[in-house]
Coordinates of C-alpha atoms in Angstrom, one line a residue:
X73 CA -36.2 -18.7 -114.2
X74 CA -36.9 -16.7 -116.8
X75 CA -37.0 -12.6 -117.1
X76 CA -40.3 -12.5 -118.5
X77 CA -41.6 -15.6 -115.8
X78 CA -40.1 -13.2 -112.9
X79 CA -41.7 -9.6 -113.9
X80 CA -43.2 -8.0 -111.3
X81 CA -46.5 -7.5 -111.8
X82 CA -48.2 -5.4 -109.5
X83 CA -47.0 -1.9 -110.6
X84 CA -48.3 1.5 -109.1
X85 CA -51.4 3.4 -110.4
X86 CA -51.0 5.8 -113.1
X87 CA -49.3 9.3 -111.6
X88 CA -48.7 7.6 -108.3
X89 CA -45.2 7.8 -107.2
X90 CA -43.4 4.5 -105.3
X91 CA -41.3 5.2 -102.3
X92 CA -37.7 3.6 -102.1
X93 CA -39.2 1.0 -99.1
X94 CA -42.0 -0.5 -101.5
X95 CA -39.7 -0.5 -105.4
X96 CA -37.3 -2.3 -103.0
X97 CA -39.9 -4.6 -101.5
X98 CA -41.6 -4.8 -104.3
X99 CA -38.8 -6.4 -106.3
X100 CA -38.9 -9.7 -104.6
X101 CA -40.9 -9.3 -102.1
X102 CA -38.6 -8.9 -99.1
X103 CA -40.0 -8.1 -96.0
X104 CA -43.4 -9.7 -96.5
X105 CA -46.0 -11.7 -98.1
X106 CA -44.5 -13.5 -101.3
X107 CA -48.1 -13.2 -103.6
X108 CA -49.7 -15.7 -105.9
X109 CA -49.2 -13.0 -108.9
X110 CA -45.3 -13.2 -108.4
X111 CA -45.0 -17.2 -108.2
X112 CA -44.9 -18.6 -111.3
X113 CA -42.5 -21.1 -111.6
X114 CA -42.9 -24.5 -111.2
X115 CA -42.3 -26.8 -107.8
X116 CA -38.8 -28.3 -108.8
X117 CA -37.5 -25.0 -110.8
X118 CA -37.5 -23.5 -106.9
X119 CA -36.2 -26.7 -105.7
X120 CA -33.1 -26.5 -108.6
X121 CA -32.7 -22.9 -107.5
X122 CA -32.8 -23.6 -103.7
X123 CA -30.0 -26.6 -103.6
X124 CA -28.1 -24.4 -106.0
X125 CA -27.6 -22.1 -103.1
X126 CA -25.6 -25.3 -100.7
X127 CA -22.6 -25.4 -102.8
X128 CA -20.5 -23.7 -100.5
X129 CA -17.0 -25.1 -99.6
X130 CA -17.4 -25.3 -95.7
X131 CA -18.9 -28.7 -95.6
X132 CA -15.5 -30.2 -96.7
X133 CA -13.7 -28.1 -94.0
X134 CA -15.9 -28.3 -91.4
X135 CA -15.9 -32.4 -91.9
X136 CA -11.9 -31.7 -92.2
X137 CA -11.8 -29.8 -89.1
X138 CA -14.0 -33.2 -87.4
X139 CA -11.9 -35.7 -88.5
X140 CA -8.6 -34.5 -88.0
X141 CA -9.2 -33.9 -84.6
X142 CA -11.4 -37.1 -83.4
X143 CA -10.9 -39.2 -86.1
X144 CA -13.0 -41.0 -88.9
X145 CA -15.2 -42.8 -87.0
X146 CA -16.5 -39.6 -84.6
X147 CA -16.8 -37.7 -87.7
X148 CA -18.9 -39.8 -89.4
X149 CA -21.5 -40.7 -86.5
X150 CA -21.2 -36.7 -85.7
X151 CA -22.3 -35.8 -89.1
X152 CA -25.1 -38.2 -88.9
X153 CA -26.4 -37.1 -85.8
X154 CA -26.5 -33.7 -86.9
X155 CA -28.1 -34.4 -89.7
X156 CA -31.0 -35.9 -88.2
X157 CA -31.3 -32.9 -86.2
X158 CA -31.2 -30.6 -89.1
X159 CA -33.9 -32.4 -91.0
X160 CA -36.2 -33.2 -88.1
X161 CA -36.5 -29.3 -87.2
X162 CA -36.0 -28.1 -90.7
X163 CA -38.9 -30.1 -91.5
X164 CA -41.8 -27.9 -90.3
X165 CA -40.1 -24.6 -90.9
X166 CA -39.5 -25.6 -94.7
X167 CA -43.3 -26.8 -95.2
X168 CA -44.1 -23.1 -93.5
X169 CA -42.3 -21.0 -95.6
X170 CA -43.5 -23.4 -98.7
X171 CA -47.0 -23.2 -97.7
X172 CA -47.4 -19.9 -96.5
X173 CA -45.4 -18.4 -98.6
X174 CA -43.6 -16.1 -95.5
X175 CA -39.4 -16.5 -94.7
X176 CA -38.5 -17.5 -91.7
X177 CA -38.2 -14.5 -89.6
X178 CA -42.0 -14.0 -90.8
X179 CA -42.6 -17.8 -89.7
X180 CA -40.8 -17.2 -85.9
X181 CA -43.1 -14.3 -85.0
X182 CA -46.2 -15.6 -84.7
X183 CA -44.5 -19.1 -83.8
X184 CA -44.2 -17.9 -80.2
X185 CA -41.6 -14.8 -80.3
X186 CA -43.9 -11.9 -81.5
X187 CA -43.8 -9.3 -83.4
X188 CA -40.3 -7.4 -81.7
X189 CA -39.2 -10.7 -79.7
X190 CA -38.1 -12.0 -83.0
X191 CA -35.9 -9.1 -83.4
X192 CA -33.5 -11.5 -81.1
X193 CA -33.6 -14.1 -84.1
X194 CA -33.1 -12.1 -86.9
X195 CA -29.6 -10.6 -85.7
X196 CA -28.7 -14.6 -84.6
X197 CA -29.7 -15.2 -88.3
X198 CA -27.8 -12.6 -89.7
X199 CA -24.9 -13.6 -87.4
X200 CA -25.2 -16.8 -89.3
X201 CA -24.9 -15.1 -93.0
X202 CA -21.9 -13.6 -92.3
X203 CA -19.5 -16.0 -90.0
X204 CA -20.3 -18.4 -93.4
X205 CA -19.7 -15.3 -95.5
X206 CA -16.2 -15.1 -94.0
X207 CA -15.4 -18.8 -94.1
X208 CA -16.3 -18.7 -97.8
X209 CA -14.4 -15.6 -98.7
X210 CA -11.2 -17.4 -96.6
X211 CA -11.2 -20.3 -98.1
X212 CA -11.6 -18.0 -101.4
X213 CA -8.8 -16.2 -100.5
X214 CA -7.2 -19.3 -100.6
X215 CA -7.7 -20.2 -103.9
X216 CA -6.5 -16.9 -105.2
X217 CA -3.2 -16.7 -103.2
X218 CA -2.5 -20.5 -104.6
X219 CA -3.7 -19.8 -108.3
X220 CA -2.9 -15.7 -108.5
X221 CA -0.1 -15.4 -105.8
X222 CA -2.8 -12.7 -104.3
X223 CA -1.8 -11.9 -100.3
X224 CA -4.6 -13.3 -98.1
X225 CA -6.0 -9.7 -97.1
X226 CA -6.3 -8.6 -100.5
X227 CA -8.0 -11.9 -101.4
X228 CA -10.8 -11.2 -98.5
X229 CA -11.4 -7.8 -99.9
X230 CA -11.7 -9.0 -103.7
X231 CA -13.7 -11.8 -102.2
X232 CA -15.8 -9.5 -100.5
X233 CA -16.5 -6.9 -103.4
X234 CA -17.2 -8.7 -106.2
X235 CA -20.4 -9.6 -104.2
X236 CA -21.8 -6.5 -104.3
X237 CA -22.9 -5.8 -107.8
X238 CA -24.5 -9.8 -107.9
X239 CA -26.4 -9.5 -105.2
X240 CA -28.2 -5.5 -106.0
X241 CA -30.9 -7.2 -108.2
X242 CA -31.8 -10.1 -105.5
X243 CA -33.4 -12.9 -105.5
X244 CA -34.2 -12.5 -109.6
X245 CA -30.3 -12.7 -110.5
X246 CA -29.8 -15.2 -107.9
X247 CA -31.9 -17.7 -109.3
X248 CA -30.1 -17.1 -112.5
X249 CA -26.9 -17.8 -111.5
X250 CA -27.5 -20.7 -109.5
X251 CA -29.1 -23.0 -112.4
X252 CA -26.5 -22.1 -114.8
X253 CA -23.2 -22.7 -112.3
X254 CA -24.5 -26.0 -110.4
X255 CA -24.1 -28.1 -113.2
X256 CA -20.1 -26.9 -113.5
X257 CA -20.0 -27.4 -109.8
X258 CA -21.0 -31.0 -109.4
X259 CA -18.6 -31.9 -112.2
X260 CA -15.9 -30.4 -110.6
X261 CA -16.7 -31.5 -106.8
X262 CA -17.3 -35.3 -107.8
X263 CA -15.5 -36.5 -110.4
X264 CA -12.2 -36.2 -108.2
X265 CA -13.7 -38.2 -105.4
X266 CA -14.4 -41.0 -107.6
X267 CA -11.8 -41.5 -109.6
X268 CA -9.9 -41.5 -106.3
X269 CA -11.3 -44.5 -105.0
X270 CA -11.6 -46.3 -108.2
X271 CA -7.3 -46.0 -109.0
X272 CA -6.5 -45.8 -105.2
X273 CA -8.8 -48.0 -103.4
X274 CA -6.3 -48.1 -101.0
X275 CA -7.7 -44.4 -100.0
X276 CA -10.7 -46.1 -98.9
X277 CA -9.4 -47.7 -96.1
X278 CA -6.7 -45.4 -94.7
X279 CA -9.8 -43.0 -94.7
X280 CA -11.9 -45.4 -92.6
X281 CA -9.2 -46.7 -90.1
X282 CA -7.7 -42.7 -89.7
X283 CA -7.8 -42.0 -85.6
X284 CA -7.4 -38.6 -85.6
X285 CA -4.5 -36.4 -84.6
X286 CA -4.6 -38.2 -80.8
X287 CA -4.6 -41.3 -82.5
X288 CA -6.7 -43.2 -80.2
X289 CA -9.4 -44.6 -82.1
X290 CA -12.7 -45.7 -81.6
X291 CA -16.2 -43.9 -81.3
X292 CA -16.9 -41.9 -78.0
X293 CA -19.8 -39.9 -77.1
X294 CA -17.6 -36.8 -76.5
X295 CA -15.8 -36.9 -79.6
X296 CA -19.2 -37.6 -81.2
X297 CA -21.2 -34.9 -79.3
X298 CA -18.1 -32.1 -79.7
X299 CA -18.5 -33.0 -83.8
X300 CA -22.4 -32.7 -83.9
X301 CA -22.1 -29.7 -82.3
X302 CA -19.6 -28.1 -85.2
X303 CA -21.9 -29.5 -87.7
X304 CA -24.8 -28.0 -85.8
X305 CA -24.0 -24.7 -86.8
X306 CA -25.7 -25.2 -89.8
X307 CA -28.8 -25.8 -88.4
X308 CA -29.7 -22.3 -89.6
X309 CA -29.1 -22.8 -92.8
X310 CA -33.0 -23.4 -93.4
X311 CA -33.7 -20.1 -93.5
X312 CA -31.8 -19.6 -96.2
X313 CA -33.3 -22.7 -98.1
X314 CA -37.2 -20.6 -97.1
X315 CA -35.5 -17.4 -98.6
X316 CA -36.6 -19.5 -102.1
X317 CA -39.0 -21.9 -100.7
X318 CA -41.4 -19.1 -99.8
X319 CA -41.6 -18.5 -103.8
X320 CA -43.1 -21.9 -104.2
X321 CA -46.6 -22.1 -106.5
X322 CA -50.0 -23.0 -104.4
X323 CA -50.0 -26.8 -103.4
X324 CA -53.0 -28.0 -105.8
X325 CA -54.5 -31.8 -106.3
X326 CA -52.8 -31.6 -109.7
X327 CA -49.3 -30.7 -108.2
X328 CA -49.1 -32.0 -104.7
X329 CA -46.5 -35.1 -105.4
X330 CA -44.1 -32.5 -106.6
X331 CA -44.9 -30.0 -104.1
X332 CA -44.0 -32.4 -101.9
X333 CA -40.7 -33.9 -103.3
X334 CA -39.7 -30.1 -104.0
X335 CA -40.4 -29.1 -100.1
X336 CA -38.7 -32.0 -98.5
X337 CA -35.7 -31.7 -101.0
X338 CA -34.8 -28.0 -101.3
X339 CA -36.5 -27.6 -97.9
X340 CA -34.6 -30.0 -94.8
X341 CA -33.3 -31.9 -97.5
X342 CA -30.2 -29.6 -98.4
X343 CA -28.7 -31.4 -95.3
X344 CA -28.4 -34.9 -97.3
X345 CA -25.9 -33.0 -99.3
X346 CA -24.3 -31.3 -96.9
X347 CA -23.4 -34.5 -94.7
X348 CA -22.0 -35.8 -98.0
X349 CA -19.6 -32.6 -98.4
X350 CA -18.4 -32.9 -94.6
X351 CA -18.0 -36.5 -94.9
X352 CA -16.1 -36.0 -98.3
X353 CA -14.2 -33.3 -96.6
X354 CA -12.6 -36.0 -93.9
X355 CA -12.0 -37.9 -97.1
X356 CA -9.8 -35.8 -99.0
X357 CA -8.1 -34.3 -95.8
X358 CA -7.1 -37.7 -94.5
X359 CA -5.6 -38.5 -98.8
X360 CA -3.7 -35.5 -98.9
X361 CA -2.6 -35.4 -95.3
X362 CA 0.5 -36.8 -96.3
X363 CA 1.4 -34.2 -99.2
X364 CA 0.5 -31.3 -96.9
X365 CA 0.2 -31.7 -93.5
X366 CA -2.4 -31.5 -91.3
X367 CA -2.5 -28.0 -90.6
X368 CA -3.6 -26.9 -94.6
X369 CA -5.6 -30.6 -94.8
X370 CA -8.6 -28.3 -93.7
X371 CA -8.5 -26.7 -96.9
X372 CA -10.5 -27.4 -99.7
X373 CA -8.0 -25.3 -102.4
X374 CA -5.4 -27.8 -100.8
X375 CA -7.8 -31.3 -100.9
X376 CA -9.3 -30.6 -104.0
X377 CA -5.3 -29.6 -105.8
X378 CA -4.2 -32.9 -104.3
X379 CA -7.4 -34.5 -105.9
X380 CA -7.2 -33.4 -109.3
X381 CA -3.1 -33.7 -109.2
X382 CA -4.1 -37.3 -109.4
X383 CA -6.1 -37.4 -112.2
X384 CA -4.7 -34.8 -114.7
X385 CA -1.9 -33.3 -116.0
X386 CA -0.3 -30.5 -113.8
X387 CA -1.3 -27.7 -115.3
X388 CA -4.5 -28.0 -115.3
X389 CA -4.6 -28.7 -111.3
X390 CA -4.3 -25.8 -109.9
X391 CA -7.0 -23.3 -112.3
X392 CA -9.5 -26.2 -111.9
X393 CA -9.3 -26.1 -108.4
X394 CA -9.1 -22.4 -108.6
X395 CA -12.3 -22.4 -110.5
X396 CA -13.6 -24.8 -108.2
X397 CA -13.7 -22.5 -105.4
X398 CA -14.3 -19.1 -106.8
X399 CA -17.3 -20.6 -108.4
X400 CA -18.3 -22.0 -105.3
X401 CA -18.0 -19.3 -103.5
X402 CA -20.0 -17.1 -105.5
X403 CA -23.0 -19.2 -105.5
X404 CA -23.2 -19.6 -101.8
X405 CA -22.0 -15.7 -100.9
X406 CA -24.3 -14.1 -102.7
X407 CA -26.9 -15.8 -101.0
X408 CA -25.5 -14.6 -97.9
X409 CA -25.2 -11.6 -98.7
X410 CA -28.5 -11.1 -99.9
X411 CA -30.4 -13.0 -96.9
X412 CA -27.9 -11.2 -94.4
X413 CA -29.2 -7.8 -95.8
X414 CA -32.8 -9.0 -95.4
X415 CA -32.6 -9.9 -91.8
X416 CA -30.7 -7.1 -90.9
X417 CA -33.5 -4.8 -92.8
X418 CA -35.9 -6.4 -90.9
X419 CA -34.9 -5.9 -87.7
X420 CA -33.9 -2.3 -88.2
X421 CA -37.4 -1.8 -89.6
X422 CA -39.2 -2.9 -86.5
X423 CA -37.1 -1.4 -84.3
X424 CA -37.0 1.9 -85.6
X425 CA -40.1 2.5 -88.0
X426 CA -37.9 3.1 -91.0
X427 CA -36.9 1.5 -94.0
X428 CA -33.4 2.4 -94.8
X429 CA -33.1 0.5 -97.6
X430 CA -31.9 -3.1 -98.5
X431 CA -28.4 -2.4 -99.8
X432 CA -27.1 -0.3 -96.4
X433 CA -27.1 -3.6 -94.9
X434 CA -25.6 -5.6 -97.4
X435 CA -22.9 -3.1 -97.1
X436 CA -22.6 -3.8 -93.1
X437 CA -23.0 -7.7 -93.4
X438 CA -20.4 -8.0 -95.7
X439 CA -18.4 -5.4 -93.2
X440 CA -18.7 -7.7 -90.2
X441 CA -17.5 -10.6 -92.7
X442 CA -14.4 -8.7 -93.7
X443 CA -13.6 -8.1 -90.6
X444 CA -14.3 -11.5 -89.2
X445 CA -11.6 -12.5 -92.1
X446 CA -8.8 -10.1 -91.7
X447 CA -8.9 -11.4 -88.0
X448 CA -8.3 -15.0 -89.5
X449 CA -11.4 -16.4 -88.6
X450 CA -10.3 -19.8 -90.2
X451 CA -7.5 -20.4 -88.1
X452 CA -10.4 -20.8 -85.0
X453 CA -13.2 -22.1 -87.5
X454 CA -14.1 -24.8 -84.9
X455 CA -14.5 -22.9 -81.8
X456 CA -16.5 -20.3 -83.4
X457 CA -19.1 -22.7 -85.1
X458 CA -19.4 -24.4 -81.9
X459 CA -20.1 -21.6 -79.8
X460 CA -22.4 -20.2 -82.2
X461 CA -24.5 -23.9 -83.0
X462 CA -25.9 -23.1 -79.5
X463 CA -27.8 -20.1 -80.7
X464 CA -28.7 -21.3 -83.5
X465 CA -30.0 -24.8 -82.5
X466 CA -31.8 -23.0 -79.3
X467 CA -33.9 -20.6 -82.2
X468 CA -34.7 -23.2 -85.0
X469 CA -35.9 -26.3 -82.3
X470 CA -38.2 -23.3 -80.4
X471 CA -39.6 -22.6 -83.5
X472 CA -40.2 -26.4 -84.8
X473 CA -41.3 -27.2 -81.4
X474 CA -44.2 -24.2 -81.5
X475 CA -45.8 -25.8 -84.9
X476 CA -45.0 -29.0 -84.6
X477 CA -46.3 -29.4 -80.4
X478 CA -48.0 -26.1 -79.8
X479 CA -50.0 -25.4 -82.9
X480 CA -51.0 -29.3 -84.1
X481 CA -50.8 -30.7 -80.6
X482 CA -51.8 -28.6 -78.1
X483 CA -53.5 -26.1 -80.4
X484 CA -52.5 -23.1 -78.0
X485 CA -50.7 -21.3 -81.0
X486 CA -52.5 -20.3 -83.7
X487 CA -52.2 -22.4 -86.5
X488 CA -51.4 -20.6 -89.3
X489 CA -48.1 -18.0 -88.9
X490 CA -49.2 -14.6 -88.3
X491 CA -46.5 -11.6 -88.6
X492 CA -48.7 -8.6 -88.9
X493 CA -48.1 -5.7 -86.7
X494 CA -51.0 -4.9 -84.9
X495 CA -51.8 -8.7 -84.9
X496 CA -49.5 -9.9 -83.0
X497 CA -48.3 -9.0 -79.2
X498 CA -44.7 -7.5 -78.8
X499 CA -43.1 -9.9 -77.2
X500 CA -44.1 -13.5 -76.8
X501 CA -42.5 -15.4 -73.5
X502 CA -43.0 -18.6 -75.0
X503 CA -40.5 -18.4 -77.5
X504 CA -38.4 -16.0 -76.2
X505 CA -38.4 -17.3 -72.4
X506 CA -37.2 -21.0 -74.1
X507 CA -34.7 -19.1 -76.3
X508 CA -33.1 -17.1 -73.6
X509 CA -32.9 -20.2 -71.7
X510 CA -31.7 -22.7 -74.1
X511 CA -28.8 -20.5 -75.3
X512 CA -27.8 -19.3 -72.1
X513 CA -27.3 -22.3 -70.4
X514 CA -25.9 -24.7 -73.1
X515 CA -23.0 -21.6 -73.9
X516 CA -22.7 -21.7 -70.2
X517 CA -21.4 -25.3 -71.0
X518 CA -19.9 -24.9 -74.2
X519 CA -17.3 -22.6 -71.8
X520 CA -17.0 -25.2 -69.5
X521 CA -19.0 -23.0 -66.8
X522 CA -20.3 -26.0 -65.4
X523 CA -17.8 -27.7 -65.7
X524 CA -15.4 -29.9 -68.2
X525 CA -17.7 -32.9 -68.3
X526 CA -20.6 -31.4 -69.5
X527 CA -19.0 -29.3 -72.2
X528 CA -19.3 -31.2 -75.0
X529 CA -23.0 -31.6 -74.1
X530 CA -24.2 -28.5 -75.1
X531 CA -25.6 -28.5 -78.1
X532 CA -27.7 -31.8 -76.8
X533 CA -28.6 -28.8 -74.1
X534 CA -29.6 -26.5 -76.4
X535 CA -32.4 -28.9 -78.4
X536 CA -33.8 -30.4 -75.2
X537 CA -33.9 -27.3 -73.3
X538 CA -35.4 -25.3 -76.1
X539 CA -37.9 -28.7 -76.7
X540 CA -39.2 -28.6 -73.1
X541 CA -39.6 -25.3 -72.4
X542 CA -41.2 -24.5 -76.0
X543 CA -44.9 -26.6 -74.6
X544 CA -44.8 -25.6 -71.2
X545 CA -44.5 -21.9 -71.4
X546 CA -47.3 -22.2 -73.7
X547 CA -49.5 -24.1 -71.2
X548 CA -48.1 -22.1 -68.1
X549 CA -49.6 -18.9 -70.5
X550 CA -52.1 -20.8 -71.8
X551 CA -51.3 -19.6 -75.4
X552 CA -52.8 -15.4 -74.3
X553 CA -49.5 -14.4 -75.6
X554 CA -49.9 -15.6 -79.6
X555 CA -52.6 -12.8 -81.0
X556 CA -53.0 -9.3 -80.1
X557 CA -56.6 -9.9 -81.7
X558 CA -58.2 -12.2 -84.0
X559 CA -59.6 -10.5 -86.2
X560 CA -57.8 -8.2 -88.7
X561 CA -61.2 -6.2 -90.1
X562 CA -61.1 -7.6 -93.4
X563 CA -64.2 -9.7 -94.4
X564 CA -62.2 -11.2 -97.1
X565 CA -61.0 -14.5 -95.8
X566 CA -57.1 -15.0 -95.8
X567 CA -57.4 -18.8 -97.3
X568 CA -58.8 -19.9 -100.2
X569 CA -61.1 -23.0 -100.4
X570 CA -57.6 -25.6 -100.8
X571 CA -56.0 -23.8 -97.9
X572 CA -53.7 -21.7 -100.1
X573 CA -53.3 -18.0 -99.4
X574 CA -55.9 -16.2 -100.9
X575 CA -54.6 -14.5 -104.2
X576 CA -57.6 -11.8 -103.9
X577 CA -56.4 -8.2 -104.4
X578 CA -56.8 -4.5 -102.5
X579 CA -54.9 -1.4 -102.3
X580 CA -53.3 -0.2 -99.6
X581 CA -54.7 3.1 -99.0
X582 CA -50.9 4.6 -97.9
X583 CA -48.3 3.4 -100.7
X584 CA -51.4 3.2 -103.2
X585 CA -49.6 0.3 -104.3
X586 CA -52.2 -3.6 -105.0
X587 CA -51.5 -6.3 -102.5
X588 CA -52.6 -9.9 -101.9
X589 CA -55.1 -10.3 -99.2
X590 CA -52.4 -12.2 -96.4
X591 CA -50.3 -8.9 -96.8
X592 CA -53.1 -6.5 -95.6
X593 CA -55.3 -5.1 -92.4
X594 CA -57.8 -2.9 -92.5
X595 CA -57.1 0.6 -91.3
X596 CA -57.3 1.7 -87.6
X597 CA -58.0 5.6 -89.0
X598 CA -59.4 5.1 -91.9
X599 CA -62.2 3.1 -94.3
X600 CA -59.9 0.7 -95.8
X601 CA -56.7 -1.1 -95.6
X602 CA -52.8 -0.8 -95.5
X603 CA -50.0 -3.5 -96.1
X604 CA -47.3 -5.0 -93.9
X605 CA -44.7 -2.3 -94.4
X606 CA -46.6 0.8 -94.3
X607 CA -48.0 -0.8 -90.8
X608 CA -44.1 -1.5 -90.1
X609 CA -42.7 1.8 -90.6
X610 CA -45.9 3.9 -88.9
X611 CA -44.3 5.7 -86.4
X612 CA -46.8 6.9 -84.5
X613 CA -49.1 3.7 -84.6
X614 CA -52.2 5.6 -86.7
X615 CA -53.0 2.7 -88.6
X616 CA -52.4 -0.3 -86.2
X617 CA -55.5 -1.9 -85.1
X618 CA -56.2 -1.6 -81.3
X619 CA -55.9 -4.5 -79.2
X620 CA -58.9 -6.9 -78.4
X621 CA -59.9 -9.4 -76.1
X622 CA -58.7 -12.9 -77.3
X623 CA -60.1 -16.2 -76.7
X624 CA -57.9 -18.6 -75.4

């Protein structure tokens, strides 16, 4: 994406100053509405940029971690089964954020949480950002202790800093660096694994027959279930893929096939790639198993050194692998970084009426991930992931379940996402009744509260609990919950004639700054209209719209 494509363009009136809240949202649009104005690149240039942001190294541990402990066979039919999962619910959420050009905390408000209920899903989303920002940055750490001799705790801190000044200019330099490192990245992470199998095809069947460190062999539904649940964790990983997918162009006649293939790719498709990594991951830890042992097979500085040892000469092993990771690392970190910060933002916002500014919390995210790596987070990776898949499965399948059953099916929630203040009720019990519910029972089970049969059940808990409970709290409330009114006092409609939100322009009357029409509400005070923000941080409510009777 080019500079000149990605300019802003809606700049301030002559003599009008911007606060700190809109040049920050302003620069990429965080917060709110992404506008027509803003989105000019193409279906599969977002796409590119979007996959570019999965090329993170814990696939091939967390597929390490699986196989090691139940064996080849559970691994594989565990990453499957996830995957599934992760596609089926990523589904909707990804055509959302595409379509309606709004990320996914946006999406979860008006999909049956409201507009503070989804202040529980934002800090579960930002939990998400950075636990993976502190596997990343350990296996990092790593790289640089085997390549540089650096100690483990000064490798999380470098890991962690040299973050910082990439991710200031958001999603803009993201983009950049994404195209320009994936195509060094897939060199490195696949040439190893097939020239392994085509000089060693031996590796091919020691990785299929491995058992697992209790060597008994065979595929059980435990072992399977306990696996999925690992790989589950990811499950949140959409709303990173909608961080970019919310930049997509208007879906037109003329560009609806790539539309398409760029949604479903970049969108629940990331998870095609990431099965690949975890299932590569069991590969690579069951060939080098012998060199190492077990306990550092997990690593991917460790596989990937044992990969490349056997296909070039030693001293170029170690600094390819190096590079490997760092690069890695960086591509995936910033984005956590920069989506952590977001979420964060946005929950602080709501909560408090005040914009504080974007880079506070990229500061505290990648605190909590420092923190989370000093403690040696790696050393429990699996316990951790599989306690926090329960969350994370309960929030993205009660959010998939409202669109998919309760806004084309039942039609009790509305049908397109709503996330305006004023518009929407403060809390929701559809979503947040199934949430509460859904995570706190299956983490009851995950810690063997109901006892040692059931654990490895949970995450199954999690989807079906969250997939029940999503319908019928909406027909047990028969959707009153969804709209605070229906009408936001603009005559302007919000779609255009295709469907697409409409690209028509006013200024908000407080930041004196242009927006596009899904961004704005008319004034409860005044003879005109205000943005998303400026209705977020009013702290005593003067422009929010009063409530009105809804029609159920």
């Amino acid at each position: 994406m080019s500079t000149a494509e990605s300019r802003l363009t809606t700049t301030a009136p002559p003599g009008t100053e911007k606060s700190q809240a809109t040049k920050e949202t302003l620069e990429d649009y965080t917060l709110r509405f992404a506008p027509r104005s803003y989105r000019r690149w193409t279906p599969m240039v977002v796409a590119t940029t979007a996959l570019g942001g999965i090329a993170y190294m814990a696939d091939f541990s967390i597929g390490a971690g699986i196989g090691l402990a139940h064996g080849t066979g559970n691994a594989l039919v565990a990453i499957a089964v996830a995957a599934v999962v992760v596609f089926v619910t990523g589904f909707p959420l990804a055509y959302y954020g595409a379509r309606y050009n709004v990320d996914l905390d946006l999406i979860t408000r008006g999909s049956g949480f409201g507009y503070y209920g989804s202040v529980l899903t934002s800090v579960i989303f930002a939990s998400f950002t950075f636990i993976f920002f502190a596997l990343e940055g350990s296996i990092m750490a790593q790289g640089l202790k085997l390549g540089l001799g650096l100690p483990l705790w000064l490798g999380y801190a470098v890991s962690t800093l040299m973050v910082i000044p990439l991710v200031i200019f958001g999603m803009k330099a993201l983009s950049k660096l994404q195209v320009w490192t994936t195509p060094v990245w897939l060199v490195l992470m696949v040439a190893p694994l097939v020239y392994l199998i085509a000089h060693d095809p031996g590796s091919l069947d020691r990785f299929l027959s491995y058992a697992g460190t209790g060597g008994e062999g065979g595929v059980n539904p435990a072992s399977v279930l306990l696996g999925a649940g690992v790989c589950l964790s990811l499950i949140a990983q959409i709303g990173e893929q909608i961080d970019y997918l919310r930049f997509m162009p208007p879906k037109t006649e003329a560009n609806k096939r790539s539309w398409w293939t760029a949604v479903i790719m970049a969108g629940p498709g990331w998870v095609v790639l990431g099965a690949l990594k975890q299932a590569i991951g069991v590969f690579l830890a069951v060939y080098i198993i012998a060199k190492v042992g077990a306990a550092a097979a997990p690593e991917p500085i460790q596989q990937f050194k044992g990969a490349f040892d056997a296909m070039m000469p030693s001293w170029l092993v170690v600094p390819l692998a190096v590079a490997l990771v760092v690069i890695s690392q960086i591509k995936i970190n910033v984005t956590n970084a920069y989506s952590g910060s977001l979420a964060w933002t946005n929950s602080f916002t709501r909560v408090t009426r005040h914009y504080p500014g974007r880079m506070v919390f990229v500061l505290v995210n990648l605190g909590f991930a420092l923190v989370l790596m000093e403690a040696d987070m790696f050393s429990f990776l699996n316990s951790i992931l599989g306690f926090y898949s329960n969350c994370a499965i309960a929030w993205v399948v009660t959010v998939a379940t409202d669109i998919g059953v309760n806004k084309y099916l039942l039609k009790l929630s509305p049908l397109q996402p709503e996330f305006r203040r004023g518009m929407l009720h403060a809390v929701n019990p559809v979503g947040v009744v199934a949430f509460v519910a859904a995570s706190g029972l299956s983490i009851a089970m995950y810690f063997h509260a109901l006892g040692d049969t059931l654990q490895p059940y949970s995450p199954v808990a999690a989807a079906v609990i969250a997939f029940v409970l999503t319908p019928l709290m909406a027909i047990v409330t028969k959707g009153r919950y969804y709209l605070r009114r229906t009408g936001d006092g603009i005559d302007e409609p919000l779609l255009d004639a295709a469907g697409n939100p409409s690209a028509v322009t006013l200024d908000c009357h407080v930041c004196r700054q242009p927006y596009e029409r899904p961004d704005l509400t008319a004034c409860a005070t005044h003879e005109s209209v205000v943005c998303s923000l400026c209705l977020s941080t009013d702290k005593v409510g003067d422009h929010v719209l009063p409530a009105q009777p809804v029609t159920v």
